[in-house]
Coordinates of C-alpha atoms in Angstrom, one line a residue:
M30 CA -11.9 -6.4 17.1
S31 CA -8.6 -5.9 15.3
K32 CA -8.3 -6.6 11.6
P33 CA -7.9 -10.2 10.4
V34 CA -4.3 -11.1 9.4
I35 CA -2.7 -12.0 6.1
L36 CA 0.7 -13.6 7.0
T37 CA 3.6 -14.1 4.6
V38 CA 6.8 -16.0 5.4
D39 CA 9.9 -16.1 3.2
D40 CA 13.6 -16.5 4.2
D41 CA 14.7 -14.0 1.5
P42 CA 14.3 -10.5 3.0
S43 CA 13.9 -8.8 -0.3
V44 CA 11.2 -11.2 -1.4
S45 CA 9.5 -11.0 2.0
R46 CA 9.4 -7.2 1.7
A47 CA 8.1 -7.4 -1.8
V48 CA 5.2 -9.7 -0.9
A49 CA 4.3 -7.6 2.1
R50 CA 4.4 -4.4 0.0
D51 CA 2.1 -5.8 -2.7
L52 CA -0.3 -7.1 0.0
R53 CA -0.4 -3.8 1.8
R54 CA -1.0 -1.9 -1.4
R55 CA -4.3 -3.8 -2.0
Y56 CA -5.5 -5.2 1.3
A57 CA -4.2 -2.9 4.1
E58 CA -7.7 -1.3 4.6
E59 CA -9.3 -4.6 5.6
F60 CA -6.4 -6.8 6.8
R61 CA -3.3 -6.5 8.8
I62 CA -0.2 -7.7 6.9
V63 CA 2.3 -9.6 9.0
R64 CA 5.6 -10.9 7.6
A65 CA 8.2 -13.3 8.9
E66 CA 11.5 -14.6 7.6
S67 CA 11.4 -18.2 8.8
G68 CA 8.9 -20.9 9.6
P69 CA 9.5 -20.9 13.3
L70 CA 9.2 -17.2 13.6
A71 CA 5.9 -17.3 11.6
L72 CA 4.6 -20.0 14.0
D73 CA 5.5 -17.9 17.0
A74 CA 3.6 -15.0 15.4
L75 CA 0.6 -17.1 14.8
A76 CA 0.6 -18.4 18.3
E77 CA 0.7 -14.9 19.6
L78 CA -2.2 -13.9 17.3
K79 CA -4.2 -16.9 18.6
L80 CA -3.6 -15.9 22.2
R81 CA -4.9 -12.4 21.4
G82 CA -7.9 -13.8 19.7
D83 CA -7.0 -12.4 16.3
D84 CA -8.2 -14.2 13.2
T85 CA -6.0 -15.1 10.3
A86 CA -7.4 -15.2 6.7
V87 CA -4.5 -16.2 4.4
L88 CA -1.1 -17.8 4.9
L89 CA 1.6 -17.4 2.1
A90 CA 4.7 -19.5 2.6
D91 CA 7.8 -19.8 0.5
H92 CA 8.5 -23.5 -0.3
R93 CA 12.3 -23.5 0.0
M94 CA 13.3 -22.3 3.5
P95 CA 16.3 -23.7 5.4
E96 CA 14.9 -24.3 8.9
M97 CA 11.4 -25.4 7.9
T98 CA 9.9 -25.8 4.4
G99 CA 6.8 -24.0 3.4
V100 CA 4.8 -27.2 3.4
E101 CA 6.0 -28.1 6.9
F102 CA 5.0 -24.6 8.1
L103 CA 1.6 -24.8 6.5
E104 CA 1.0 -28.2 8.0
R105 CA 1.8 -27.0 11.5
A106 CA -0.1 -23.7 11.0
M107 CA -3.3 -25.8 10.3
D108 CA -3.4 -26.7 14.0
L109 CA -3.6 -23.0 15.0
Y110 CA -5.7 -21.7 12.2
P111 CA -7.5 -24.6 10.4
F112 CA -9.7 -22.2 8.3
A113 CA -6.9 -20.0 7.0
R114 CA -6.4 -20.3 3.3
R115 CA -3.0 -21.8 2.4
V116 CA -0.9 -20.6 -0.5
L117 CA 2.6 -21.9 -1.4
L118 CA 5.1 -19.6 -3.1
T119 CA 7.3 -21.6 -5.3
A120 CA 9.7 -21.5 -8.3
Y121 CA 8.8 -23.3 -11.5
A122 CA 11.3 -26.0 -10.7
D123 CA 9.4 -26.9 -7.5
T124 CA 6.0 -27.3 -9.2
D125 CA 5.9 -31.0 -8.5
A126 CA 6.6 -30.5 -4.8
A127 CA 3.7 -27.9 -4.7
I128 CA 1.3 -30.4 -6.4
Q129 CA 2.3 -33.1 -3.8
A130 CA 1.6 -30.5 -1.1
I131 CA -2.0 -30.3 -2.2
N132 CA -2.5 -33.7 -0.7
V133 CA -0.3 -33.2 2.3
V134 CA -1.7 -29.9 3.7
D135 CA -4.8 -29.5 1.6
L136 CA -3.1 -26.6 -0.2
D137 CA -5.5 -24.0 -1.6
H138 CA -3.2 -22.6 -4.3
Y139 CA 0.4 -22.5 -5.3
L140 CA 1.8 -19.3 -6.8
L141 CA 4.8 -19.3 -9.1
K142 CA 7.6 -16.7 -8.7
P143 CA 7.9 -14.0 -10.0
W144 CA 4.3 -12.8 -9.9
N145 CA 4.7 -9.5 -11.7
P146 CA 2.5 -7.8 -12.6
P147 CA 0.6 -8.4 -9.4
E148 CA -2.6 -7.1 -11.0
E149 CA -2.6 -10.1 -13.3
K150 CA -0.8 -12.9 -11.4
F151 CA -1.0 -12.1 -7.7
Y152 CA -4.1 -10.1 -6.7
P153 CA -6.7 -12.4 -8.5
V154 CA -5.3 -15.4 -6.5
I155 CA -5.4 -13.6 -3.2
D156 CA -8.8 -12.1 -4.0
A157 CA -10.2 -15.6 -4.5
Q158 CA -8.6 -16.9 -1.3
V159 CA -10.0 -14.0 0.7
D160 CA -13.4 -14.5 -0.8
A161 CA -13.3 -18.2 0.1
W162 CA -12.2 -17.4 3.6
R163 CA -15.1 -14.9 4.1
R164 CA -17.6 -17.6 3.1
T165 CA -16.2 -20.2 5.4
E166 CA -18.1 -20.9 8.6
R167 CA -15.4 -20.4 11.2
R168 CA -17.5 -20.3 14.4
R169 CA -17.9 -23.4 16.4
P170 CA -21.0 -25.0 14.8
A171 CA -23.1 -25.0 17.9
D172 CA -26.2 -23.3 16.6
L173 CA -27.6 -26.5 15.3
R174 CA -27.2 -29.7 17.3
V175 CA -27.9 -33.3 16.3
V176 CA -28.4 -35.9 19.0
G177 CA -28.3 -39.5 17.9
H178 CA -26.9 -43.0 18.3
R179 CA -23.4 -43.5 16.8
W180 CA -24.5 -46.3 14.6
S181 CA -28.0 -45.2 13.7
A182 CA -28.6 -45.2 9.9
R183 CA -31.1 -42.3 10.1
S184 CA -28.7 -40.3 12.3
Y185 CA -26.1 -40.7 9.6
E186 CA -28.5 -39.7 6.9
V187 CA -29.4 -36.5 8.8
R188 CA -25.7 -35.6 9.3
D189 CA -24.9 -36.4 5.7
F190 CA -27.8 -34.2 4.5
L191 CA -26.5 -31.3 6.6
A192 CA -22.9 -31.8 5.6
R193 CA -23.6 -32.0 1.9
N194 CA -25.8 -28.9 2.1
Q195 CA -23.0 -27.2 4.0
V196 CA -25.0 -26.5 7.1
P197 CA -22.8 -26.4 10.2
Y198 CA -23.8 -28.5 13.1
T199 CA -22.6 -30.3 16.2
F200 CA -23.2 -34.0 16.6
L201 CA -23.8 -35.2 20.1
L202 CA -23.8 -38.9 21.0
D203 CA -27.0 -39.7 22.9
T204 CA -24.9 -40.9 25.9
V205 CA -23.1 -37.6 26.7
P206 CA -24.6 -35.4 29.5
E207 CA -25.5 -32.5 27.2
A208 CA -27.4 -34.9 24.8
V209 CA -29.2 -36.6 27.7
E210 CA -30.4 -33.2 29.0
L211 CA -31.6 -32.2 25.5
V212 CA -33.5 -35.4 25.0
K213 CA -35.1 -35.0 28.4
A214 CA -36.1 -31.4 27.7
A215 CA -37.7 -32.5 24.4
G216 CA -39.8 -35.1 26.1
S217 CA -37.7 -38.1 25.2
P218 CA -38.7 -38.2 21.5
D219 CA -37.5 -40.6 18.9
L220 CA -33.9 -40.0 17.7
P221 CA -32.2 -38.4 15.9
L222 CA -33.1 -35.2 17.6
V223 CA -32.3 -31.9 15.9
V224 CA -32.1 -28.8 18.1
T225 CA -32.2 -25.6 16.1
A226 CA -30.6 -22.2 16.9
D227 CA -33.9 -20.9 18.4
G228 CA -34.2 -23.9 20.7
S229 CA -37.0 -25.7 18.9
F230 CA -36.9 -29.5 18.6
L231 CA -37.3 -31.8 15.5
A232 CA -37.7 -35.4 16.4
A233 CA -36.6 -37.9 13.7
P234 CA -37.3 -35.2 11.0
S235 CA -37.8 -36.0 7.3
D236 CA -35.4 -34.4 4.9
A237 CA -38.0 -31.9 3.9
E238 CA -38.7 -30.9 7.6
L239 CA -34.9 -30.6 8.1
A240 CA -34.4 -28.5 5.0
A241 CA -37.2 -26.1 6.0
A242 CA -35.8 -25.8 9.5
V243 CA -32.3 -24.7 8.2
G244 CA -33.6 -22.3 5.7
L245 CA -33.4 -24.3 2.4
T246 CA -36.1 -23.8 -0.2
T247 CA -38.3 -26.8 -0.5
E248 CA -41.1 -25.5 -2.8
A249 CA -41.1 -23.9 -6.2
G250 CA -42.2 -20.3 -6.3
A251 CA -44.3 -20.6 -9.4
D252 CA -46.3 -23.3 -11.3
F253 CA -44.8 -22.6 -14.8
Y254 CA -41.2 -22.0 -16.0
D255 CA -39.3 -21.8 -19.2
L256 CA -37.1 -24.6 -18.0
V257 CA -37.2 -27.3 -15.4
V258 CA -33.9 -29.0 -14.6
V259 CA -34.1 -32.2 -12.6
G260 CA -31.0 -33.0 -10.6
A261 CA -28.3 -30.6 -9.3
G262 CA -25.1 -32.5 -10.1
P263 CA -22.5 -30.9 -12.5
A264 CA -24.8 -31.4 -15.5
G265 CA -27.8 -29.9 -13.8
L266 CA -26.0 -27.0 -12.3
G267 CA -24.3 -26.3 -15.7
A268 CA -27.7 -26.4 -17.4
A269 CA -29.3 -24.1 -14.8
V270 CA -26.4 -21.6 -15.0
Y271 CA -26.5 -21.4 -18.8
G272 CA -30.3 -21.5 -19.0
A273 CA -30.8 -18.6 -16.5
S274 CA -27.9 -16.6 -17.8
E275 CA -29.5 -16.7 -21.2
G276 CA -32.9 -15.4 -20.0
L277 CA -34.8 -18.6 -19.3
R278 CA -36.8 -18.6 -16.1
T279 CA -35.3 -21.7 -14.6
V280 CA -36.1 -24.0 -11.6
L281 CA -33.6 -26.6 -10.4
I282 CA -35.0 -29.6 -8.5
E283 CA -32.7 -31.6 -6.3
Q284 CA -33.6 -34.5 -3.9
H285 CA -30.5 -34.5 -1.7
A286 CA -27.9 -31.8 -2.2
S287 CA -26.3 -29.8 -5.0
G288 CA -23.2 -31.4 -6.5
G289 CA -24.4 -34.9 -6.9
Q290 CA -21.8 -37.6 -6.7
A291 CA -19.1 -35.1 -7.7
G292 CA -20.1 -33.0 -4.7
Q293 CA -18.8 -35.8 -2.4
S294 CA -15.3 -35.9 -3.9
S295 CA -12.6 -34.9 -1.5
R296 CA -10.6 -33.4 -4.4
I297 CA -11.1 -33.2 -8.2
E298 CA -7.7 -32.5 -9.7
N299 CA -8.3 -32.9 -13.5
Y300 CA -11.1 -30.3 -13.9
L301 CA -10.0 -27.5 -16.3
G302 CA -9.2 -24.2 -14.7
F303 CA -8.3 -25.5 -11.2
P304 CA -4.6 -26.3 -11.3
D305 CA -4.5 -26.9 -7.5
G306 CA -7.6 -29.1 -7.6
V307 CA -10.9 -28.3 -6.0
S308 CA -13.1 -30.3 -3.6
G309 CA -16.4 -31.5 -4.9
A310 CA -18.1 -29.4 -2.2
Q311 CA -16.3 -26.3 -3.2
L312 CA -17.1 -26.8 -6.9
A313 CA -20.8 -27.4 -6.1
D314 CA -21.0 -24.4 -3.8
R315 CA -19.5 -22.1 -6.5
A316 CA -21.8 -23.5 -9.1
R317 CA -24.9 -23.2 -6.8
R318 CA -24.1 -19.5 -5.9
Q319 CA -23.5 -18.8 -9.6
A320 CA -26.9 -20.3 -10.5
E321 CA -28.6 -18.3 -7.8
R322 CA -26.9 -15.1 -8.9
F323 CA -28.5 -15.6 -12.3
G324 CA -31.9 -16.1 -10.7
V325 CA -32.3 -19.9 -10.7
E326 CA -34.8 -21.2 -8.1
L327 CA -33.2 -24.2 -6.3
V328 CA -35.7 -26.6 -4.7
T329 CA -34.1 -29.0 -2.2
T330 CA -35.7 -32.3 -1.2
G331 CA -37.8 -32.3 -4.3
R332 CA -38.3 -35.9 -5.4
V333 CA -39.7 -36.1 -9.0
T334 CA -41.8 -39.2 -9.6
G335 CA -43.4 -38.5 -13.0
L336 CA -43.1 -36.6 -16.3
E337 CA -45.7 -36.1 -19.0
A338 CA -46.6 -33.9 -22.0
R339 CA -49.7 -31.8 -21.8
G340 CA -50.0 -30.0 -25.1
Q341 CA -46.9 -27.8 -25.5
A342 CA -46.2 -28.0 -21.7
R343 CA -43.9 -30.5 -20.1
V344 CA -45.0 -31.4 -16.5
V345 CA -43.0 -32.9 -13.7
R346 CA -44.8 -34.4 -10.8
Q347 CA -43.2 -34.6 -7.3
A348 CA -43.7 -37.2 -4.6
D349 CA -45.8 -34.8 -2.5
G350 CA -48.3 -34.5 -5.3
T351 CA -47.3 -31.0 -6.5
E352 CA -46.6 -30.4 -10.2
I353 CA -44.4 -27.9 -12.0
A354 CA -44.8 -27.2 -15.7
A355 CA -42.4 -25.7 -18.2
H356 CA -41.7 -25.3 -21.9
A357 CA -38.8 -27.7 -21.7
V358 CA -37.2 -30.1 -19.2
I359 CA -33.6 -31.3 -18.8
L360 CA -33.1 -34.6 -17.0
A361 CA -29.8 -34.5 -15.1
T362 CA -30.6 -37.0 -12.4
G363 CA -27.2 -38.7 -12.6
V364 CA -26.6 -42.2 -11.2
S365 CA -26.5 -43.9 -7.8
Y366 CA -23.8 -46.3 -6.6
R367 CA -24.5 -49.9 -7.2
R368 CA -25.1 -52.0 -4.0
L369 CA -22.8 -54.7 -2.9
T370 CA -24.7 -58.0 -2.6
A371 CA -22.5 -59.9 -0.1
P372 CA -24.4 -61.5 2.8
G373 CA -24.9 -59.2 5.8
L374 CA -24.0 -55.9 4.1
D375 CA -27.6 -54.5 3.7
A376 CA -28.2 -54.7 7.4
F377 CA -25.2 -52.3 8.0
T378 CA -26.0 -49.6 5.4
G379 CA -25.5 -46.3 7.3
R380 CA -24.1 -48.3 10.2
G381 CA -20.6 -48.8 9.0
V382 CA -21.3 -49.5 5.3
F383 CA -21.5 -46.3 3.2
Y384 CA -22.1 -45.8 -0.5
G385 CA -20.1 -42.9 -1.7
A386 CA -17.6 -40.8 0.2
A387 CA -19.9 -40.1 3.2
T388 CA -17.8 -37.1 4.3
A389 CA -19.8 -36.8 7.6
E390 CA -18.1 -40.1 8.7
T391 CA -14.6 -39.0 8.0
P392 CA -13.8 -37.8 11.6
G393 CA -14.8 -41.2 12.9
C394 CA -12.2 -42.9 10.7
A395 CA -9.3 -41.3 12.6
G396 CA -6.9 -44.0 13.7
Q397 CA -9.0 -46.8 12.2
E398 CA -8.4 -49.4 9.5
V399 CA -11.0 -48.6 6.8
F400 CA -11.9 -50.4 3.6
V401 CA -12.8 -48.9 0.3
V402 CA -14.2 -51.0 -2.5
G403 CA -13.8 -49.9 -6.1
G404 CA -11.2 -49.3 -8.8
A405 CA -12.3 -46.0 -10.4
N406 CA -11.6 -42.4 -9.6
S407 CA -14.2 -42.0 -7.0
A408 CA -12.7 -44.9 -5.0
G409 CA -9.2 -43.6 -5.5
Q410 CA -10.1 -40.0 -4.3
C411 CA -11.8 -41.5 -1.2
A412 CA -8.8 -43.6 -0.4
V413 CA -6.4 -40.7 -0.7
H414 CA -8.7 -38.5 1.5
L415 CA -9.1 -41.1 4.2
A416 CA -5.4 -41.8 4.3
R417 CA -4.9 -38.4 6.0
T418 CA -6.6 -39.6 9.1
A419 CA -7.0 -43.3 9.1
E420 CA -4.4 -45.7 10.4
R421 CA -4.6 -47.8 7.2
V422 CA -6.8 -47.8 4.1
H423 CA -7.4 -51.0 2.3
L424 CA -8.5 -50.4 -1.3
V425 CA -10.3 -53.5 -2.5
V426 CA -10.3 -54.0 -6.3
R427 CA -11.9 -56.9 -8.2
A428 CA -9.7 -56.3 -11.3
A429 CA -6.0 -57.2 -11.7
G430 CA -4.9 -53.6 -11.3
L431 CA -6.0 -50.0 -11.3
E432 CA -4.7 -49.0 -14.7
T433 CA -7.8 -49.8 -16.7
S434 CA -10.3 -47.7 -14.6
M435 CA -8.4 -45.1 -12.6
S436 CA -6.6 -41.9 -13.8
H437 CA -2.9 -42.0 -13.8
Y438 CA -2.4 -39.1 -11.3
L439 CA -4.5 -40.9 -8.7
I440 CA -2.6 -44.2 -9.2
E441 CA 0.7 -42.3 -8.5
Q442 CA -0.8 -40.7 -5.4
I443 CA -2.0 -44.0 -4.0
A444 CA 1.4 -45.6 -4.7
A445 CA 3.1 -42.9 -2.7
L446 CA 0.9 -43.3 0.4
P447 CA 2.5 -45.7 2.9
N448 CA -0.8 -46.4 4.7
V449 CA -2.8 -47.4 1.7
R450 CA -2.7 -51.0 0.6
V451 CA -4.3 -52.1 -2.7
H452 CA -5.8 -55.6 -2.8
C453 CA -6.3 -56.7 -6.4
R454 CA -8.4 -59.6 -7.6
T455 CA -10.2 -59.3 -4.2
A456 CA -13.9 -59.0 -3.3
V457 CA -15.9 -58.6 -0.1
T458 CA -17.9 -61.8 0.5
A459 CA -19.6 -61.2 3.8
A460 CA -20.1 -58.8 6.7
D461 CA -20.8 -59.3 10.3
G462 CA -21.4 -57.4 13.5
D463 CA -23.9 -56.6 16.2
D464 CA -25.5 -53.1 15.9
H465 CA -22.9 -52.0 13.4
L466 CA -20.3 -53.4 11.0
E467 CA -17.5 -55.1 12.9
R468 CA -15.9 -57.7 10.6
L469 CA -15.5 -58.2 6.8
T470 CA -14.8 -61.5 5.0
L471 CA -12.8 -61.0 1.8
S472 CA -11.7 -63.4 -0.9
G473 CA -8.5 -62.9 -2.9
P474 CA -5.7 -64.7 -4.7
D475 CA -4.4 -66.2 -1.4
G476 CA -7.8 -67.4 -0.3
E477 CA -10.4 -66.2 2.1
W478 CA -9.6 -64.0 5.1
T479 CA -11.4 -62.0 7.8
A480 CA -10.6 -58.5 9.0
D481 CA -11.8 -56.3 11.8
A482 CA -13.6 -53.3 10.1
Q483 CA -16.0 -50.7 11.3
Y484 CA -16.0 -48.6 8.0
L485 CA -16.6 -49.8 4.5
F486 CA -17.0 -47.3 1.6
V487 CA -18.4 -48.7 -1.6
F488 CA -17.8 -47.4 -5.2
I489 CA -18.6 -50.3 -7.5
G490 CA -20.2 -48.7 -10.5
A491 CA -23.5 -46.9 -11.0
E492 CA -27.1 -47.3 -11.9
P493 CA -29.2 -44.5 -13.5
R494 CA -32.0 -42.9 -11.5
T495 CA -34.7 -43.4 -14.2
D496 CA -37.3 -45.8 -12.6
W497 CA -39.8 -42.9 -12.4
L498 CA -39.8 -42.2 -16.1
G499 CA -42.7 -43.5 -18.2
A500 CA -42.7 -45.2 -21.5
D501 CA -42.6 -41.9 -23.4
V502 CA -38.9 -41.6 -22.5
E503 CA -36.9 -44.4 -24.1
R504 CA -34.1 -46.0 -22.2
D505 CA -31.5 -48.7 -22.9
A506 CA -31.5 -52.1 -21.2
A507 CA -29.5 -50.7 -18.2
G508 CA -31.9 -47.8 -17.7
Y509 CA -29.9 -45.0 -19.3
V510 CA -31.8 -42.4 -21.2
L511 CA -31.5 -42.6 -25.0
T512 CA -31.1 -39.4 -26.9
G513 CA -30.8 -38.1 -30.5
P514 CA -29.6 -40.6 -33.0
D515 CA -29.6 -43.5 -30.4
I516 CA -33.4 -43.4 -30.2
S517 CA -35.0 -46.4 -31.8
A518 CA -38.6 -45.1 -31.8
P519 CA -39.5 -42.3 -34.2
G520 CA -38.9 -39.5 -31.6
G521 CA -38.7 -35.8 -32.6
T522 CA -41.7 -34.4 -34.4
A523 CA -43.4 -34.8 -37.7
V524 CA -41.1 -32.2 -39.3
R525 CA -37.7 -33.0 -37.7
A526 CA -35.6 -35.7 -36.1
P527 CA -34.7 -35.4 -32.3
Y528 CA -31.9 -33.1 -31.4
F529 CA -28.7 -34.6 -30.2
L530 CA -29.5 -34.5 -26.5
E531 CA -33.3 -34.7 -26.9
T532 CA -35.1 -37.7 -25.6
S533 CA -37.9 -39.6 -27.4
L534 CA -40.3 -37.1 -25.8
P535 CA -39.9 -33.8 -27.7
G536 CA -38.9 -30.9 -25.4
V537 CA -37.3 -33.2 -22.8
F538 CA -33.5 -33.4 -22.9
A539 CA -30.9 -35.5 -21.0
A540 CA -27.5 -34.4 -19.8
G541 CA -24.7 -35.9 -17.8
D542 CA -24.3 -39.4 -16.4
V543 CA -28.0 -40.4 -16.9
R544 CA -27.6 -40.2 -20.6
A545 CA -26.7 -43.3 -22.5
G546 CA -23.1 -43.1 -23.9
S547 CA -22.1 -40.2 -21.7
I548 CA -18.5 -39.7 -20.6
K549 CA -18.4 -40.1 -16.8
R550 CA -16.4 -36.9 -16.1
V551 CA -17.3 -33.7 -14.4
A552 CA -16.2 -31.6 -17.4
A553 CA -18.3 -33.7 -19.8
A554 CA -21.4 -33.4 -17.6
V555 CA -21.0 -29.6 -17.4
G556 CA -20.6 -29.5 -21.2
D557 CA -23.7 -31.6 -21.6
G558 CA -25.7 -29.2 -19.5
A559 CA -24.5 -26.2 -21.6
M560 CA -25.3 -28.1 -24.9
A561 CA -28.7 -29.1 -23.7
V562 CA -29.6 -25.4 -23.0
A563 CA -28.5 -24.5 -26.5
L564 CA -30.8 -27.2 -27.9
V565 CA -33.6 -26.1 -25.6
H566 CA -33.4 -22.7 -27.3
R567 CA -33.5 -24.3 -30.7
Y568 CA -36.5 -26.4 -29.6
L569 CA -38.3 -23.3 -28.3
E570 CA -37.7 -21.3 -31.5
G571 CA -39.1 -24.1 -33.6
S572 CA -42.0 -25.2 -31.4

């Protein structure tokens, strides 16, 4: 097979040659460098490459070209090579256009001209894009097949679990011929049916069975660690990375998938160090790989149900009865989305009503009118993401506007999208349908109205996941974990007060959204995780 391609397009011949020269200097051994001097010529070149079966890794396009702008070229190139990384070459004056292109063509990076010296300003960017391209699953995801009913809640849960753990799969409706044959071959078992690469069948598997089948670790390798981190959202991943990198033997227990709620975000644009934005899945994947590189053990489908002190050890108990002990524990269990209580909604959870972004459902929203409930950043990010494929997105907000709860950059993006309509002072009051959601009743300033709707995504605040904690860990009235000076009980030890992120049970710390008074931002959660590890060291040195 021939080398994969890095293609550059710029209408200025001197710039085009300079880009190609710098690319060949570093990447010629592994990649074929192709250059074009207009968008149409570049598309012709890509079409020819596609016919020959050649792969394309990176596309670099100048923004200002007379026949076709760089954004227009990248948008059309996505049809030919959807997995190629997309980089826009732009002058400083066009930075705003480049930022807008992030949402139009899911731009991976924009690079300012000039990029000299390339060792500092050019090669690190292309290195990152090449690395991301290599890690992207580009084959048709036919190794793992999921057969299920379109509106089955458990079928959705299986697909969501696989998607959030970045396991490629093909979903087959139970009515298509291939699915009918698979079900027949498996002995007509309960659905959803999961068919693995080696041809074995899993009928209506549990998350643990599914995780084991796709190669995820579901059991800890030891009984005792220096540090147990419960929850693999940004706070938990941050704690695991800092703990393991500083020599603590660390195990990270996660019930669903790494990334937490942030891992479901289509794009996080205000996280430091990512000027082009980063999807929650990408950020979670990078953090997980970083943690594993430092030796963190990641246990998936681990549901912690208890925590207690046994002498100097802190012991977490899991739903399957197993126990893991450590010198210290960091609670980073995050929060779950609060449920809508309107009549009829509970019956359609997973069958048209989804809490969170539910990325596995995005393809089904193509050409549909979809509803998003919520006025904070998560709802805004979901609305922007769905607007790329849906016919219309209705953002339903109880407040008088978005300004009090949503970041300014998201408000501007939503205002610029012609197929997003914001309904203020509006609430969902009822849901109706047969085997799935079909209609919503809403109440707003102009009275009550009914809309046809098959998809409703809900982001209406959060509740902490702390029901499993005993009386030794003090919480506030809403269930958030109290730490440091907020603890009303004595806390700490006989010789010291509790540390800032330490709970009322010495040696147990809280980080991220689960902590009372936390700042609900990804950067704050990661900072909490790092700070908690520093306090763990202080605790271990003094205990």
